Amino acid sequence: MWVDAYDIGPIRPPSEANSLLIRVNRNCPWNRCAFCTVYKGETFERKSVDEVLGDIDRAAEFFGARAASIRTAFLQDANALLMSVPDMLRVLERLKRKFPAVERITSYGRASTVARRTVRELAELNRAGLARLHMGLESGSPAVLKLMNKGTTQEQLIQAGRKVREAGISLSYYVMPGLGGRELWREHALETAAVINAVNPDFVRLRTLSVRPDSPLRDLADSGAFAIPGEADMVREIRLMIETISGVSSTLVSDHMLNLLQEIQGRFPEDRPAMLETCDRFLALSPDEQEHFIIGARTRIYFSLDDMRNPVLNERVREAQREIARAIETDPAHRGLDAQAFIRKLMENVI
């Protein structure tokens, strides 16, 4: 899409909320993952290097004097690393020339694409300014990757991650709790931890599963081929993954509104006990208390387990519970749902 003077894509990581967005290609070259609908119905387009350079020039004109305050930039869309290395070097050079205050340039990178790059090529991009790659690990389980039609293998995920790290580029892996469903949850947690242990990424970012109504995964769920896990199930899964991660110095980040326990954050190994304790505190709650916290967190009233002790916030959540009960009772569209299913339905369209 076009915003004023130049072309930008539909999404970026939460950590790039304040970054300059430059669209290197349009949409996703794979676009077949069962859980993702961001680019469904769209055709992948490679932008020429001249188009991208023109966008950078127009962005610089658009921001004018404000360009001096821009410190970070993010290259869109789903897999900017498809661009040839010589062309990407030209993009990085132009970006740094037009926005001289930029200190960090980042991008999404698909594992199967990155695995085909040499360490030398990636290191060259790093020297030119590419500081971080955001890579969708999602799961390290071969069975889950196949079920989700991810188009990458565990071996590619490890190979790509190791190359990125060796090249001096910061690596941010994205992990999707819940993606193994009720059947493969344990394998999903253990094999995902195995990939993390093999690579030692700089960051592991949690992106809890939300099954969108227009996704292939919804069709799998409706057919009975995939059982959507509950919130407590996913907390157990996260706990097992955290418990199994070892020999790394990665930082785990829970920086997305889809994550129930956003306070699960820390660096391995020193913060592992605190992260496990957070999981255990939630799992030790009674079913009614768990539901109360889930509704509080999903309605953005609670941001931590400690918030349950705040009487003002507690009453606000109880009022939200009463409103949900009334909606389920009076609205035919919600009839038959329990409170947690009602909340899941509201969360379906969150990216």
Coordinates of C-alpha atoms in Angstrom, one line a residue:
M1 CA 0.0 0.0 0.0
W2 CA 1.0 3.6 -0.4
V3 CA 1.3 6.0 2.6
D4 CA 1.6 9.5 1.3
A5 CA 4.7 9.4 -0.8
Y6 CA 6.0 5.8 -0.7
D7 CA 5.1 2.1 -0.6
I8 CA 5.0 0.3 2.8
G9 CA 3.8 -3.2 3.7
P10 CA 1.0 -4.3 6.1
I11 CA 3.0 -5.6 9.1
R12 CA 6.2 -5.3 11.1
P13 CA 7.4 -6.8 14.4
P14 CA 6.3 -5.1 17.6
S15 CA 9.9 -4.3 18.3
E16 CA 10.0 -2.3 15.1
A17 CA 7.0 -0.1 16.0
N18 CA 9.1 3.1 15.7
S19 CA 11.2 2.0 12.7
L20 CA 11.2 3.5 9.2
L21 CA 9.5 0.9 7.0
I22 CA 10.9 0.3 3.5
R23 CA 9.2 -2.3 1.3
V24 CA 11.8 -4.4 -0.6
N25 CA 9.2 -6.9 -2.0
R26 CA 5.5 -7.3 -1.8
N27 CA 3.7 -10.0 0.1
C28 CA 5.1 -13.5 0.8
P29 CA 6.8 -15.8 -1.7
W30 CA 5.6 -18.9 0.2
N31 CA 2.2 -17.8 1.5
R32 CA 1.1 -21.4 2.3
C33 CA 1.5 -21.6 6.1
A34 CA -1.7 -23.0 7.6
F35 CA -1.9 -20.5 10.5
C36 CA -1.1 -17.3 8.5
T37 CA -3.6 -15.1 6.6
V38 CA -1.6 -11.9 6.3
Y39 CA -0.9 -12.3 2.6
K40 CA -3.7 -14.7 1.6
G41 CA -5.2 -13.8 -1.7
E42 CA -2.2 -11.6 -2.6
T43 CA 0.4 -12.3 -5.2
F44 CA 4.1 -12.1 -4.4
E45 CA 6.0 -9.4 -6.3
R46 CA 9.7 -8.7 -6.5
K47 CA 10.4 -5.0 -6.5
S48 CA 13.3 -3.9 -8.7
V49 CA 16.2 -2.3 -6.9
D50 CA 15.4 0.9 -8.6
E51 CA 11.9 0.9 -7.2
V52 CA 13.2 0.4 -3.7
L53 CA 15.9 3.1 -4.1
G54 CA 13.1 5.4 -5.3
D55 CA 11.0 4.6 -2.2
I56 CA 14.0 5.5 0.0
D57 CA 14.5 8.8 -1.8
R58 CA 10.7 9.6 -1.5
A59 CA 10.7 8.6 2.2
A60 CA 13.6 11.0 2.8
E61 CA 11.8 13.8 1.1
F62 CA 8.6 13.0 3.0
F63 CA 10.3 13.1 6.4
G64 CA 12.5 16.0 5.6
A65 CA 14.3 17.4 8.7
R66 CA 12.6 14.6 10.8
A67 CA 14.8 12.1 9.0
A68 CA 17.6 13.1 11.4
S69 CA 15.6 11.6 14.3
I70 CA 15.0 8.2 12.7
R71 CA 17.2 5.6 14.4
T72 CA 15.9 2.3 13.1
A73 CA 14.6 0.9 9.8
F74 CA 12.8 -2.3 8.9
L75 CA 12.9 -3.9 5.4
Q76 CA 9.5 -5.4 4.4
D77 CA 7.7 -7.7 3.4
A78 CA 7.9 -11.3 4.5
N79 CA 11.3 -12.2 3.1
A80 CA 13.5 -9.3 2.0
L81 CA 16.5 -11.6 1.9
L82 CA 15.3 -12.9 -1.5
M83 CA 16.8 -9.8 -3.1
S84 CA 20.2 -10.5 -4.5
V85 CA 23.2 -9.5 -2.3
P86 CA 24.5 -6.9 -4.7
D87 CA 21.0 -5.2 -4.9
M88 CA 20.6 -5.4 -1.1
L89 CA 23.9 -3.8 -0.6
R90 CA 22.7 -0.9 -2.8
V91 CA 19.6 -0.6 -0.7
L92 CA 21.5 -0.6 2.5
E93 CA 23.9 2.0 1.2
R94 CA 21.1 4.3 0.0
L95 CA 19.2 3.9 3.2
K96 CA 22.2 4.9 5.4
R97 CA 23.0 7.8 3.1
K98 CA 19.5 9.2 3.1
F99 CA 18.9 8.5 6.8
P100 CA 22.3 9.0 8.3
A101 CA 21.0 8.8 11.9
V102 CA 19.9 5.2 11.4
E103 CA 21.7 2.9 13.8
R104 CA 20.0 -0.4 13.2
I105 CA 18.5 -2.0 10.0
T106 CA 16.5 -5.2 10.4
S107 CA 14.4 -7.5 8.2
Y108 CA 12.3 -10.7 8.2
G109 CA 14.2 -13.6 6.7
R110 CA 12.8 -17.0 5.8
A111 CA 14.9 -19.9 7.0
S112 CA 14.9 -21.7 3.6
T113 CA 16.2 -18.6 1.9
V114 CA 18.8 -17.7 4.5
A115 CA 20.1 -21.2 4.5
R116 CA 21.0 -20.8 0.9
R117 CA 23.2 -17.7 1.6
T118 CA 26.8 -18.1 2.5
V119 CA 28.2 -16.8 5.8
R120 CA 30.4 -14.5 3.7
E121 CA 27.3 -13.0 1.9
L122 CA 25.5 -12.5 5.2
A123 CA 28.6 -11.0 6.8
E124 CA 28.8 -8.6 3.9
L125 CA 25.2 -7.5 4.5
N126 CA 26.0 -7.1 8.2
R127 CA 29.0 -4.8 7.4
A128 CA 26.7 -2.8 5.1
G129 CA 24.3 -2.2 8.0
L130 CA 21.9 -5.2 8.3
A131 CA 22.0 -5.7 12.0
R132 CA 19.1 -8.1 12.8
L133 CA 17.0 -10.8 11.2
H134 CA 13.6 -11.7 12.4
M135 CA 13.0 -15.4 11.6
G136 CA 9.8 -17.4 12.0
L137 CA 10.9 -20.6 13.7
E138 CA 7.3 -21.2 14.9
S139 CA 8.2 -24.8 15.7
G140 CA 11.2 -27.1 15.7
S141 CA 9.1 -30.2 15.4
P142 CA 9.2 -31.8 11.9
A143 CA 5.7 -33.1 12.5
V144 CA 4.3 -29.7 13.3
L145 CA 6.2 -28.0 10.5
K146 CA 4.7 -30.5 8.1
L147 CA 1.2 -30.2 9.5
M148 CA 1.4 -26.4 9.2
N149 CA 2.8 -26.6 5.7
K150 CA 5.7 -24.3 6.8
G151 CA 7.9 -25.1 3.9
T152 CA 11.0 -25.3 6.0
T153 CA 12.7 -28.2 7.8
Q154 CA 14.3 -28.4 11.3
E155 CA 17.7 -28.7 9.6
Q156 CA 17.1 -25.5 7.5
L157 CA 16.1 -23.6 10.7
I158 CA 19.3 -24.7 12.5
Q159 CA 21.5 -24.1 9.4
A160 CA 20.0 -20.6 8.7
G161 CA 20.2 -19.6 12.4
R162 CA 23.8 -20.7 12.7
K163 CA 24.8 -18.8 9.6
V164 CA 23.1 -15.6 10.8
R165 CA 24.9 -15.8 14.1
E166 CA 28.3 -16.6 12.6
A167 CA 27.9 -13.6 10.2
G168 CA 27.5 -11.3 13.2
I169 CA 23.8 -10.5 12.6
S170 CA 21.5 -10.5 15.6
L171 CA 18.9 -13.3 15.3
S172 CA 15.4 -13.1 16.6
Y173 CA 13.5 -16.4 16.5
Y174 CA 9.7 -16.4 16.6
V175 CA 8.0 -19.3 18.5
M176 CA 4.3 -20.0 18.4
P177 CA 3.0 -21.6 21.6
G178 CA -0.1 -23.8 20.8
L179 CA 1.0 -24.7 17.2
G180 CA 1.3 -28.4 18.1
G181 CA -2.3 -28.5 19.2
R182 CA -3.4 -30.9 21.9
E183 CA -1.7 -33.9 20.2
L184 CA 1.8 -32.7 19.4
W185 CA 2.3 -30.1 22.2
R186 CA 5.1 -32.0 23.9
E187 CA 7.0 -32.7 20.8
H188 CA 6.5 -29.1 19.7
A189 CA 7.9 -27.8 23.0
L190 CA 10.9 -30.2 23.1
E191 CA 11.9 -29.9 19.4
T192 CA 11.6 -26.1 19.5
A193 CA 13.9 -26.0 22.5
A194 CA 16.3 -28.3 20.6
V195 CA 16.6 -25.9 17.7
I196 CA 17.1 -23.0 20.1
N197 CA 19.8 -25.0 21.9
A198 CA 21.5 -25.7 18.6
V199 CA 21.6 -22.1 17.5
N200 CA 21.7 -19.9 20.6
P201 CA 19.7 -17.0 19.0
D202 CA 19.9 -13.6 20.5
F203 CA 16.2 -13.4 21.1
V204 CA 13.3 -15.9 21.3
R205 CA 10.0 -14.1 20.9
L206 CA 6.7 -15.7 21.8
R207 CA 3.7 -15.3 19.4
T208 CA 0.8 -17.3 20.9
L209 CA -1.4 -19.2 18.4
S210 CA -4.6 -17.6 17.3
V211 CA -6.7 -19.6 14.8
R212 CA -8.2 -17.1 12.4
P213 CA -11.6 -17.9 10.8
D214 CA -10.2 -17.5 7.3
S215 CA -7.1 -19.7 7.8
P216 CA -6.4 -23.2 6.5
L217 CA -5.7 -24.1 10.2
R218 CA -9.4 -23.2 11.0
D219 CA -10.4 -25.8 8.3
L220 CA -8.1 -28.4 10.0
A221 CA -9.6 -27.6 13.4
D222 CA -13.2 -27.8 12.0
S223 CA -12.4 -31.2 10.4
G224 CA -11.0 -32.5 13.7
A225 CA -7.4 -32.8 12.3
F226 CA -6.2 -30.1 14.8
A227 CA -7.4 -29.7 18.4
I228 CA -7.0 -26.1 19.6
P229 CA -5.3 -26.1 23.0
G230 CA -6.6 -24.1 25.9
E231 CA -4.7 -21.3 27.6
A232 CA -3.5 -23.5 30.5
D233 CA -2.3 -26.1 28.0
M234 CA -0.1 -23.4 26.3
V235 CA 1.3 -22.2 29.5
R236 CA 2.4 -25.9 30.3
E237 CA 3.9 -26.0 26.8
I238 CA 5.9 -22.8 27.4
R239 CA 7.0 -24.1 30.7
L240 CA 8.4 -27.3 29.2
M241 CA 10.2 -25.3 26.5
I242 CA 11.8 -23.0 29.0
E243 CA 12.8 -25.9 31.2
T244 CA 14.4 -27.7 28.2
I245 CA 16.3 -24.8 26.8
S246 CA 19.9 -25.1 27.9
G247 CA 23.5 -24.0 27.1
V248 CA 22.3 -20.7 25.5
S249 CA 22.5 -17.0 26.4
S250 CA 19.3 -16.1 24.6
T251 CA 16.8 -13.6 25.8
L252 CA 13.1 -14.7 25.8
V253 CA 10.6 -11.9 25.1
S254 CA 6.8 -12.0 25.4
D255 CA 6.1 -8.8 23.5
H256 CA 2.8 -9.4 21.8
M257 CA -0.8 -8.9 23.0
L258 CA -1.7 -12.5 22.0
N259 CA 0.6 -13.8 24.8
L260 CA -1.3 -14.5 28.0
L261 CA 1.7 -14.1 30.4
Q262 CA 3.6 -11.1 29.1
E263 CA 5.7 -11.1 32.2
I264 CA 7.5 -14.3 31.1
Q265 CA 10.7 -12.5 30.0
G266 CA 14.3 -13.0 30.8
R267 CA 17.8 -14.1 29.8
F268 CA 19.0 -17.7 29.9
P269 CA 20.2 -19.2 32.1
E270 CA 20.0 -16.7 35.0
D271 CA 16.3 -15.8 34.6
R272 CA 15.0 -19.3 34.0
P273 CA 13.8 -19.8 37.6
A274 CA 11.8 -16.6 37.6
M275 CA 10.2 -17.5 34.2
L276 CA 9.3 -21.0 35.4
E277 CA 7.9 -19.5 38.6
T278 CA 5.6 -17.3 36.6
C279 CA 4.2 -20.3 34.7
D280 CA 3.8 -22.3 38.0
R281 CA 2.0 -19.4 39.6
F282 CA -0.6 -19.4 36.9
L283 CA -0.9 -23.2 36.8
A284 CA -1.4 -23.3 40.6
L285 CA -4.5 -21.1 40.3
S286 CA -7.9 -22.8 40.5
P287 CA -9.9 -23.2 37.3
D288 CA -12.1 -20.2 38.3
E289 CA -9.0 -18.1 39.1
Q290 CA -7.4 -19.0 35.8
E291 CA -10.5 -18.0 33.9
H292 CA -10.6 -14.7 35.9
F293 CA -7.0 -13.9 35.0
I294 CA -7.4 -14.9 31.4
I295 CA -10.4 -12.6 31.0
G296 CA -8.5 -9.8 32.8
A297 CA -5.4 -10.3 30.6
R298 CA -7.4 -10.6 27.4
T299 CA -9.4 -7.4 28.1
R300 CA -6.1 -5.6 28.8
I301 CA -7.0 -5.0 32.5
Y302 CA -4.4 -7.3 33.9
F303 CA -0.8 -7.1 32.7
S304 CA 0.7 -9.4 35.3
L305 CA -0.4 -12.0 37.8
D306 CA 0.2 -9.5 40.6
D307 CA -2.5 -7.3 39.2
M308 CA -5.1 -9.8 40.5
R309 CA -4.3 -8.5 44.0
N310 CA -5.4 -5.0 43.1
P311 CA -9.1 -4.6 44.3
V312 CA -9.9 -1.9 41.7
L313 CA -8.6 -4.0 38.8
N314 CA -10.2 -7.1 40.3
E315 CA -13.6 -5.5 40.3
R316 CA -13.2 -4.3 36.7
V317 CA -12.4 -7.9 35.6
R318 CA -15.5 -9.2 37.5
E319 CA -17.6 -6.6 35.7
A320 CA -16.1 -7.8 32.4
Q321 CA -17.0 -11.4 33.3
R322 CA -20.6 -10.3 34.0
E323 CA -20.7 -8.5 30.6
I324 CA -19.4 -11.6 28.9
A325 CA -22.0 -13.8 30.6
R326 CA -24.8 -11.4 29.5
A327 CA -23.5 -11.4 25.9
I328 CA -23.4 -15.2 25.8
E329 CA -26.9 -15.4 27.2
T330 CA -28.5 -12.7 25.0
D331 CA -26.6 -12.9 21.7
P332 CA -27.5 -15.9 19.5
A333 CA -24.1 -15.6 17.8
H334 CA -22.4 -16.4 21.1
R335 CA -24.9 -18.9 22.5
G336 CA -23.3 -22.1 23.6
L337 CA -19.8 -20.6 24.2
D338 CA -18.1 -20.5 27.5
A339 CA -16.3 -17.4 28.7
Q340 CA -12.9 -18.5 27.4
A341 CA -14.3 -19.5 24.0
F342 CA -15.9 -16.1 23.8
I343 CA -12.6 -14.4 24.4
R344 CA -10.8 -16.7 21.9
K345 CA -13.4 -15.6 19.3
L346 CA -12.7 -12.0 20.0
M347 CA -8.9 -12.6 19.6
E348 CA -9.2 -14.4 16.3
N349 CA -8.4 -11.3 14.2
V350 CA -5.4 -10.1 16.1
I351 CA -2.2 -10.4 14.0

